[in-house]
């Protein structure tokens, strides 16, 4: 396993600057996610790391080795694509063996390594099957085995699960994490699916317009978003506009349409000033309905309700705009109507962000 380091990567496609000075370091053995909306540059960054694109400027290191100018097959990184790109006329074993045959590895060694790779992806004994006799999830496992058989140090995955149905996706999330960890690989995984990232990643980078907007563990990024974009991209949130009144340590009081609300400044390097326009990010589950006591109390009226068993989602009309509210483990189902409800949110659960 190798650490992977990208330094100040710029990638220009004609007029389009797909990557605008991206620096990131992925630790050896880490499963790292690149997340972002369509067109933010995540696939381009992965392709630069794989060697399928050459950066306009910047450098890529695998361990201490500068691989910026090396072709893909000399980087000891294997890539798994969204379309599995399997050969339909070859059986499972031949599909997995393909890369080794091209590298002229001897037959006995190929047989041994294909067996090991199929075992790792839990397809042992299925080598004779035709590709068209496999389910979508099994085909994805073959694609993984084919990547692993060359014994890469790094596994690069580009939206590998988007062609699977919801249930299989969840099963394969666990499998991919297991394979990366058991195989002692460094993994970089591109997705626009925040749930996939939250459930699998050791750390993640959220990209926006060719730049990294925030980098951290799932918990850090979810609980301490640094920008309104990140708070809306990772998880659901309510954004409330306001003007900063006062800062006390890491907390700030903000004037809003519902009066002053207090929140936490989540971006350490930002020093806001009184009078500045700011945005509050309040997660749906941060709002508590009719708590006996509580911070940041605001009254509103429930306009919509969806009962989902272990949680209820409400839409509540408030002076600060419509708020999405989620109540976990509900023991009382409230009806939409005219009766005012009181919502509270703890100061530490409200993020104060730059407008
Ligand atoms: P998606 O989730 O849609 O795959 P992405 O975040 O992976 O998006 P990229 O594929 O990296 O985005 O593309 C980033 C930008 O670079 C986009 O504006 C895209 O149109 C542009 N781009 C990517 N590849 C090329 C290319 N070969 N030629 C010209 N422009 C390109």
PDB file of N, CA and C in Angstrom, residues 23-101:
ATOM      1  N   UNK A  23      -4.981  20.122  -4.048  1.00  0.00           N
ATOM      2  CA  UNK A  23      -3.951  19.401  -3.306  1.00  0.00           C
ATOM      3  C   UNK A  23      -4.634  18.491  -2.296  1.00  0.00           C
ATOM      4  N   UNK A  24      -4.209  17.245  -2.277  1.00  0.00           N
ATOM      5  CA  UNK A  24      -4.822  16.308  -1.332  1.00  0.00           C
ATOM      6  C   UNK A  24      -3.842  15.188  -1.041  1.00  0.00           C
ATOM      7  N   UNK A  25      -3.857  14.701   0.208  1.00  0.00           N
ATOM      8  CA  UNK A  25      -2.981  13.591   0.565  1.00  0.00           C
ATOM      9  C   UNK A  25      -3.839  12.471   1.146  1.00  0.00           C
ATOM     10  N   UNK A  26      -3.752  11.310   0.541  1.00  0.00           N
ATOM     11  CA  UNK A  26      -4.509  10.144   1.004  1.00  0.00           C
ATOM     12  C   UNK A  26      -3.516   9.206   1.674  1.00  0.00           C
ATOM     13  N   UNK A  27      -3.795   8.851   2.924  1.00  0.00           N
ATOM     14  CA  UNK A  27      -2.848   8.018   3.678  1.00  0.00           C
ATOM     15  C   UNK A  27      -2.859   6.589   3.146  1.00  0.00           C
ATOM     16  N   UNK A  28      -1.741   5.884   3.337  1.00  0.00           N
ATOM     17  CA  UNK A  28      -1.659   4.479   2.925  1.00  0.00           C
ATOM     18  C   UNK A  28      -2.737   3.694   3.670  1.00  0.00           C
ATOM     19  N   UNK A  29      -3.503   2.894   2.935  1.00  0.00           N
ATOM     20  CA  UNK A  29      -4.514   2.045   3.566  1.00  0.00           C
ATOM     21  C   UNK A  29      -5.830   2.746   3.837  1.00  0.00           C
ATOM     22  N   UNK A  30      -5.917   3.988   3.409  1.00  0.00           N
ATOM     23  CA  UNK A  30      -7.142   4.761   3.675  1.00  0.00           C
ATOM     24  C   UNK A  30      -8.148   4.564   2.537  1.00  0.00           C
ATOM     25  N   UNK A  31      -9.440   4.607   2.871  1.00  0.00           N
ATOM     26  CA  UNK A  31     -10.478   4.640   1.834  1.00  0.00           C
ATOM     27  C   UNK A  31     -11.009   6.072   1.798  1.00  0.00           C
ATOM     28  N   UNK A  32     -10.633   6.762   0.727  1.00  0.00           N
ATOM     29  CA  UNK A  32     -10.856   8.209   0.635  1.00  0.00           C
ATOM     30  C   UNK A  32     -11.884   8.484  -0.453  1.00  0.00           C
ATOM     31  N   UNK A  33     -12.809   9.394  -0.185  1.00  0.00           N
ATOM     32  CA  UNK A  33     -13.871   9.699  -1.145  1.00  0.00           C
ATOM     33  C   UNK A  33     -13.707  11.079  -1.763  1.00  0.00           C
ATOM     34  N   UNK A  34     -13.972  11.149  -3.068  1.00  0.00           N
ATOM     35  CA  UNK A  34     -14.083  12.441  -3.753  1.00  0.00           C
ATOM     36  C   UNK A  34     -15.555  12.626  -4.090  1.00  0.00           C
ATOM     37  N   UNK A  35     -16.123  13.676  -3.561  1.00  0.00           N
ATOM     38  CA  UNK A  35     -17.557  13.913  -3.685  1.00  0.00           C
ATOM     39  C   UNK A  35     -17.815  15.259  -4.313  1.00  0.00           C
ATOM     40  N   UNK A  36     -18.933  15.365  -4.979  1.00  0.00           N
ATOM     41  CA  UNK A  36     -19.282  16.682  -5.510  1.00  0.00           C
ATOM     42  C   UNK A  36     -20.335  16.542  -6.577  1.00  0.00           C
ATOM     43  N   UNK A  37     -20.939  17.662  -6.948  1.00  0.00           N
ATOM     44  CA  UNK A  37     -22.002  17.663  -7.945  1.00  0.00           C
ATOM     45  C   UNK A  37     -21.401  17.364  -9.318  1.00  0.00           C
ATOM     46  N   UNK A  38     -22.266  17.051 -10.260  1.00  0.00           N
ATOM     47  CA  UNK A  38     -21.831  16.735 -11.612  1.00  0.00           C
ATOM     48  C   UNK A  38     -20.994  17.881 -12.186  1.00  0.00           C
ATOM     49  N   UNK A  39     -19.846  17.529 -12.753  1.00  0.00           N
ATOM     50  CA  UNK A  39     -19.014  18.542 -13.404  1.00  0.00           C
ATOM     51  C   UNK A  39     -18.026  19.241 -12.481  1.00  0.00           C
ATOM     52  N   UNK A  40     -17.944  18.823 -11.211  1.00  0.00           N
ATOM     53  CA  UNK A  40     -17.053  19.532 -10.269  1.00  0.00           C
ATOM     54  C   UNK A  40     -15.590  19.140 -10.452  1.00  0.00           C
ATOM     55  N   UNK A  41     -15.338  18.064 -11.198  1.00  0.00           N
ATOM     56  CA  UNK A  41     -13.946  17.698 -11.484  1.00  0.00           C
ATOM     57  C   UNK A  41     -13.479  16.415 -10.812  1.00  0.00           C
ATOM     58  N   UNK A  42     -14.373  15.707 -10.128  1.00  0.00           N
ATOM     59  CA  UNK A  42     -13.913  14.538  -9.358  1.00  0.00           C
ATOM     60  C   UNK A  42     -13.381  13.419 -10.254  1.00  0.00           C
ATOM     61  N   UNK A  43     -14.072  13.149 -11.378  1.00  0.00           N
ATOM     62  CA  UNK A  43     -13.584  12.097 -12.277  1.00  0.00           C
ATOM     63  C   UNK A  43     -12.248  12.506 -12.891  1.00  0.00           C
ATOM     64  N   UNK A  44     -12.122  13.775 -13.226  1.00  0.00           N
ATOM     65  CA  UNK A  44     -10.858  14.248 -13.814  1.00  0.00           C
ATOM     66  C   UNK A  44      -9.707  14.047 -12.835  1.00  0.00           C
ATOM     67  N   UNK A  45      -9.952  14.334 -11.548  1.00  0.00           N
ATOM     68  CA  UNK A  45      -8.894  14.153 -10.552  1.00  0.00           C
ATOM     69  C   UNK A  45      -8.519  12.671 -10.450  1.00  0.00           C
ATOM     70  N   UNK A  46      -9.531  11.796 -10.424  1.00  0.00           N
ATOM     71  CA  UNK A  46      -9.254  10.362 -10.333  1.00  0.00           C
ATOM     72  C   UNK A  46      -8.460   9.888 -11.561  1.00  0.00           C
ATOM     73  N   UNK A  47      -8.857  10.394 -12.737  1.00  0.00           N
ATOM     74  CA  UNK A  47      -8.168   9.998 -13.972  1.00  0.00           C
ATOM     75  C   UNK A  47      -6.724  10.512 -14.006  1.00  0.00           C
ATOM     76  N   UNK A  48      -6.494  11.677 -13.404  1.00  0.00           N
ATOM     77  CA  UNK A  48      -5.112  12.182 -13.309  1.00  0.00           C
ATOM     78  C   UNK A  48      -4.299  11.258 -12.399  1.00  0.00           C
ATOM     79  N   UNK A  49      -4.924  10.806 -11.314  1.00  0.00           N
ATOM     80  CA  UNK A  49      -4.225   9.920 -10.376  1.00  0.00           C
ATOM     81  C   UNK A  49      -3.946   8.567 -11.039  1.00  0.00           C
ATOM     82  N   UNK A  50      -4.903   8.106 -11.850  1.00  0.00           N
ATOM     83  CA  UNK A  50      -4.744   6.812 -12.533  1.00  0.00           C
ATOM     84  C   UNK A  50      -3.730   6.888 -13.669  1.00  0.00           C
ATOM     85  N   UNK A  51      -3.506   8.095 -14.176  1.00  0.00           N
ATOM     86  CA  UNK A  51      -2.610   8.242 -15.328  1.00  0.00           C
ATOM     87  C   UNK A  51      -3.355   8.274 -16.648  1.00  0.00           C
ATOM     88  N   UNK A  52      -4.678   8.360 -16.598  1.00  0.00           N
ATOM     89  CA  UNK A  52      -5.471   8.404 -17.829  1.00  0.00           C
ATOM     90  C   UNK A  52      -5.589   9.832 -18.357  1.00  0.00           C
ATOM     91  N   UNK A  53      -5.272  10.807 -17.530  1.00  0.00           N
ATOM     92  CA  UNK A  53      -5.172  12.211 -17.956  1.00  0.00           C
ATOM     93  C   UNK A  53      -3.842  12.744 -17.432  1.00  0.00           C
ATOM     94  N   UNK A  54      -3.276  13.698 -18.152  1.00  0.00           N
ATOM     95  CA  UNK A  54      -2.056  14.355 -17.672  1.00  0.00           C
ATOM     96  C   UNK A  54      -2.440  15.734 -17.158  1.00  0.00           C
ATOM     97  N   UNK A  55      -2.076  16.067 -15.917  1.00  0.00           N
ATOM     98  CA  UNK A  55      -2.411  17.399 -15.414  1.00  0.00           C
ATOM     99  C   UNK A  55      -1.728  18.483 -16.245  1.00  0.00           C
ATOM    100  N   UNK A  56      -2.398  19.621 -16.369  1.00  0.00           N
ATOM    101  CA  UNK A  56      -1.784  20.765 -17.052  1.00  0.00           C
ATOM    102  C   UNK A  56      -0.596  21.257 -16.224  1.00  0.00           C
ATOM    103  N   UNK A  57      -0.790  21.285 -14.899  1.00  0.00           N
ATOM    104  CA  UNK A  57       0.348  21.532 -14.001  1.00  0.00           C
ATOM    105  C   UNK A  57       0.080  20.829 -12.680  1.00  0.00           C
ATOM    106  N   UNK A  58       1.130  20.716 -11.863  1.00  0.00           N
ATOM    107  CA  UNK A  58       0.997  20.008 -10.589  1.00  0.00           C
ATOM    108  C   UNK A  58       1.643  18.639 -10.674  1.00  0.00           C
ATOM    109  N   UNK A  59       1.701  17.947  -9.546  1.00  0.00           N
ATOM    110  CA  UNK A  59       2.394  16.659  -9.513  1.00  0.00           C
ATOM    111  C   UNK A  59       1.616  15.638  -8.689  1.00  0.00           C
ATOM    112  N   UNK A  60       1.830  14.363  -9.037  1.00  0.00           N
ATOM    113  CA  UNK A  60       1.182  13.260  -8.316  1.00  0.00           C
ATOM    114  C   UNK A  60       2.248  12.301  -7.811  1.00  0.00           C
ATOM    115  N   UNK A  61       2.146  11.965  -6.534  1.00  0.00           N
ATOM    116  CA  UNK A  61       3.117  11.047  -5.928  1.00  0.00           C
ATOM    117  C   UNK A  61       2.395   9.820  -5.400  1.00  0.00           C
ATOM    118  N   UNK A  62       2.996   8.645  -5.649  1.00  0.00           N
ATOM    119  CA  UNK A  62       2.574   7.412  -4.972  1.00  0.00           C
ATOM    120  C   UNK A  62       3.712   7.101  -4.010  1.00  0.00           C
ATOM    121  N   UNK A  63       3.463   7.181  -2.730  1.00  0.00           N
ATOM    122  CA  UNK A  63       4.555   7.113  -1.777  1.00  0.00           C
ATOM    123  C   UNK A  63       5.504   8.266  -2.072  1.00  0.00           C
ATOM    124  N   UNK A  64       6.799   7.971  -2.201  1.00  0.00           N
ATOM    125  CA  UNK A  64       7.774   9.025  -2.497  1.00  0.00           C
ATOM    126  C   UNK A  64       8.006   9.177  -3.999  1.00  0.00           C
ATOM    127  N   UNK A  65       7.339   8.308  -4.775  1.00  0.00           N
ATOM    128  CA  UNK A  65       7.595   8.241  -6.209  1.00  0.00           C
ATOM    129  C   UNK A  65       6.764   9.271  -6.966  1.00  0.00           C
ATOM    130  N   UNK A  66       7.417  10.112  -7.756  1.00  0.00           N
ATOM    131  CA  UNK A  66       6.682  11.061  -8.593  1.00  0.00           C
ATOM    132  C   UNK A  66       6.185  10.297  -9.819  1.00  0.00           C
ATOM    133  N   UNK A  67       4.858  10.113  -9.926  1.00  0.00           N
ATOM    134  CA  UNK A  67       4.317   9.299 -11.030  1.00  0.00           C
ATOM    135  C   UNK A  67       3.649  10.168 -12.094  1.00  0.00           C
ATOM    136  N   UNK A  68       3.802  11.477 -11.959  1.00  0.00           N
ATOM    137  CA  UNK A  68       3.060  12.401 -12.837  1.00  0.00           C
ATOM    138  C   UNK A  68       3.189  12.029 -14.310  1.00  0.00           C
ATOM    139  N   UNK A  69       4.369  11.582 -14.708  1.00  0.00           N
ATOM    140  CA  UNK A  69       4.571  11.324 -16.145  1.00  0.00           C
ATOM    141  C   UNK A  69       4.533   9.830 -16.489  1.00  0.00           C
ATOM    142  N   UNK A  70       4.243   8.993 -15.490  1.00  0.00           N
ATOM    143  CA  UNK A  70       4.216   7.544 -15.755  1.00  0.00           C
ATOM    144  C   UNK A  70       2.901   7.126 -16.397  1.00  0.00           C
ATOM    145  N   UNK A  71       2.958   6.174 -17.340  1.00  0.00           N
ATOM    146  CA  UNK A  71       1.707   5.647 -17.908  1.00  0.00           C
ATOM    147  C   UNK A  71       0.959   4.825 -16.847  1.00  0.00           C
ATOM    148  N   UNK A  72      -0.362   4.626 -17.055  1.00  0.00           N
ATOM    149  CA  UNK A  72      -1.198   3.961 -16.038  1.00  0.00           C
ATOM    150  C   UNK A  72      -0.629   2.626 -15.546  1.00  0.00           C
ATOM    151  N   UNK A  73      -0.163   1.761 -16.482  1.00  0.00           N
ATOM    152  CA  UNK A  73       0.227   0.404 -16.064  1.00  0.00           C
ATOM    153  C   UNK A  73       1.498   0.386 -15.219  1.00  0.00           C
ATOM    154  N   UNK A  74       2.213   1.513 -15.151  1.00  0.00           N
ATOM    155  CA  UNK A  74       3.413   1.533 -14.304  1.00  0.00           C
ATOM    156  C   UNK A  74       3.155   2.150 -12.941  1.00  0.00           C
ATOM    157  N   UNK A  75       1.880   2.431 -12.646  1.00  0.00           N
ATOM    158  CA  UNK A  75       1.586   3.129 -11.386  1.00  0.00           C
ATOM    159  C   UNK A  75       1.152   2.190 -10.258  1.00  0.00           C
ATOM    160  N   UNK A  76       0.942   0.928 -10.555  1.00  0.00           N
ATOM    161  CA  UNK A  76       0.446  -0.034  -9.560  1.00  0.00           C
ATOM    162  C   UNK A  76      -0.878   0.411  -8.960  1.00  0.00           C
ATOM    163  N   UNK A  77      -1.701   1.020  -9.818  1.00  0.00           N
ATOM    164  CA  UNK A  77      -3.052   1.385  -9.400  1.00  0.00           C
ATOM    165  C   UNK A  77      -4.009   0.739 -10.380  1.00  0.00           C
ATOM    166  N   UNK A  78      -5.116   0.193  -9.876  1.00  0.00           N
ATOM    167  CA  UNK A  78      -6.099  -0.404 -10.765  1.00  0.00           C
ATOM    168  C   UNK A  78      -7.385   0.391 -10.643  1.00  0.00           C
ATOM    169  N   UNK A  79      -8.095   0.496 -11.752  1.00  0.00           N
ATOM    170  CA  UNK A  79      -9.294   1.326 -11.744  1.00  0.00           C
ATOM    171  C   UNK A  79     -10.533   0.478 -12.024  1.00  0.00           C
ATOM    172  N   UNK A  80     -11.622   0.797 -11.328  1.00  0.00           N
ATOM    173  CA  UNK A  80     -12.908   0.139 -11.563  1.00  0.00           C
ATOM    174  C   UNK A  80     -13.887   1.220 -12.016  1.00  0.00           C
ATOM    175  N   UNK A  81     -14.544   0.941 -13.146  1.00  0.00           N
ATOM    176  CA  UNK A  81     -15.409   1.960 -13.743  1.00  0.00           C
ATOM    177  C   UNK A  81     -16.875   1.680 -13.442  1.00  0.00           C
ATOM    178  N   UNK A  82     -17.670   2.713 -13.708  1.00  0.00           N
ATOM    179  CA  UNK A  82     -19.125   2.608 -13.541  1.00  0.00           C
ATOM    180  C   UNK A  82     -19.708   1.524 -14.463  1.00  0.00           C
ATOM    181  N   UNK A  83     -19.297   1.553 -15.747  1.00  0.00           N
ATOM    182  CA  UNK A  83     -19.668   0.460 -16.643  1.00  0.00           C
ATOM    183  C   UNK A  83     -18.560  -0.563 -16.429  1.00  0.00           C
ATOM    184  N   UNK A  84     -18.903  -1.796 -16.143  1.00  0.00           N
ATOM    185  CA  UNK A  84     -17.859  -2.722 -15.677  1.00  0.00           C
ATOM    186  C   UNK A  84     -16.842  -3.041 -16.755  1.00  0.00           C
ATOM    187  N   UNK A  85     -17.226  -2.776 -18.019  1.00  0.00           N
ATOM    188  CA  UNK A  85     -16.327  -3.023 -19.136  1.00  0.00           C
ATOM    189  C   UNK A  85     -15.789  -4.460 -19.120  1.00  0.00           C
ATOM    190  N   UNK A  86     -16.691  -5.420 -18.912  1.00  0.00           N
ATOM    191  CA  UNK A  86     -16.290  -6.840 -18.973  1.00  0.00           C
ATOM    192  C   UNK A  86     -16.444  -7.324 -20.406  1.00  0.00           C
ATOM    193  N   UNK A  87     -15.695  -8.380 -20.748  1.00  0.00           N
ATOM    194  CA  UNK A  87     -15.831  -8.972 -22.082  1.00  0.00           C
ATOM    195  C   UNK A  87     -16.980  -9.973 -22.044  1.00  0.00           C
ATOM    196  N   UNK A  88     -18.078  -9.714 -22.775  1.00  0.00           N
ATOM    197  CA  UNK A  88     -19.251 -10.599 -22.668  1.00  0.00           C
ATOM    198  C   UNK A  88     -19.005 -11.994 -23.209  1.00  0.00           C
ATOM    199  N   UNK A  89     -18.043 -12.150 -24.168  1.00  0.00           N
ATOM    200  CA  UNK A  89     -17.833 -13.470 -24.779  1.00  0.00           C
ATOM    201  C   UNK A  89     -16.835 -14.324 -23.989  1.00  0.00           C
ATOM    202  N   UNK A  90     -16.226 -13.748 -22.940  1.00  0.00           N
ATOM    203  CA  UNK A  90     -15.297 -14.539 -22.113  1.00  0.00           C
ATOM    204  C   UNK A  90     -15.968 -14.900 -20.798  1.00  0.00           C
ATOM    205  N   UNK A  91     -15.621 -16.066 -20.229  1.00  0.00           N
ATOM    206  CA  UNK A  91     -16.211 -16.414 -18.935  1.00  0.00           C
ATOM    207  C   UNK A  91     -15.530 -15.604 -17.816  1.00  0.00           C
ATOM    208  N   UNK A  92     -15.996 -15.834 -16.587  1.00  0.00           N
ATOM    209  CA  UNK A  92     -15.520 -15.052 -15.443  1.00  0.00           C
ATOM    210  C   UNK A  92     -14.004 -15.150 -15.317  1.00  0.00           C
ATOM    211  N   UNK A  93     -13.503 -16.395 -15.360  1.00  0.00           N
ATOM    212  CA  UNK A  93     -12.079 -16.622 -15.159  1.00  0.00           C
ATOM    213  C   UNK A  93     -11.230 -15.887 -16.204  1.00  0.00           C
ATOM    214  N   UNK A  94     -11.662 -15.970 -17.464  1.00  0.00           N
ATOM    215  CA  UNK A  94     -10.891 -15.337 -18.546  1.00  0.00           C
ATOM    216  C   UNK A  94     -10.944 -13.808 -18.432  1.00  0.00           C
ATOM    217  N   UNK A  95     -12.108 -13.289 -17.996  1.00  0.00           N
ATOM    218  CA  UNK A  95     -12.208 -11.843 -17.790  1.00  0.00           C
ATOM    219  C   UNK A  95     -11.213 -11.379 -16.731  1.00  0.00           C
ATOM    220  N   UNK A  96     -11.135 -12.162 -15.655  1.00  0.00           N
ATOM    221  CA  UNK A  96     -10.246 -11.761 -14.557  1.00  0.00           C
ATOM    222  C   UNK A  96      -8.780 -11.937 -14.981  1.00  0.00           C
ATOM    223  N   UNK A  97      -8.530 -12.998 -15.771  1.00  0.00           N
ATOM    224  CA  UNK A  97      -7.148 -13.311 -16.162  1.00  0.00           C
ATOM    225  C   UNK A  97      -6.597 -12.356 -17.219  1.00  0.00           C
ATOM    226  N   UNK A  98      -7.485 -11.631 -17.871  1.00  0.00           N
ATOM    227  CA  UNK A  98      -7.110 -10.858 -19.061  1.00  0.00           C
ATOM    228  C   UNK A  98      -5.864  -9.986 -18.872  1.00  0.00           C
ATOM    229  N   UNK A  99      -5.875  -9.218 -17.792  1.00  0.00           N
ATOM    230  CA  UNK A  99      -4.760  -8.288 -17.539  1.00  0.00           C
ATOM    231  C   UNK A  99      -3.441  -9.023 -17.349  1.00  0.00           C
ATOM    232  N   UNK A 100      -3.515 -10.213 -16.742  1.00  0.00           N
ATOM    233  CA  UNK A 100      -2.290 -10.981 -16.493  1.00  0.00           C
ATOM    234  C   UNK A 100      -1.785 -11.616 -17.780  1.00  0.00           C
ATOM    235  N   UNK A 101      -2.737 -12.061 -18.624  1.00  0.00           N
ATOM    236  CA  UNK A 101      -2.334 -12.649 -19.916  1.00  0.00           C
ATOM    237  C   UNK A 101      -1.612 -11.600 -20.747  1.00  0.00           C
TER     238      UNK A 101
END
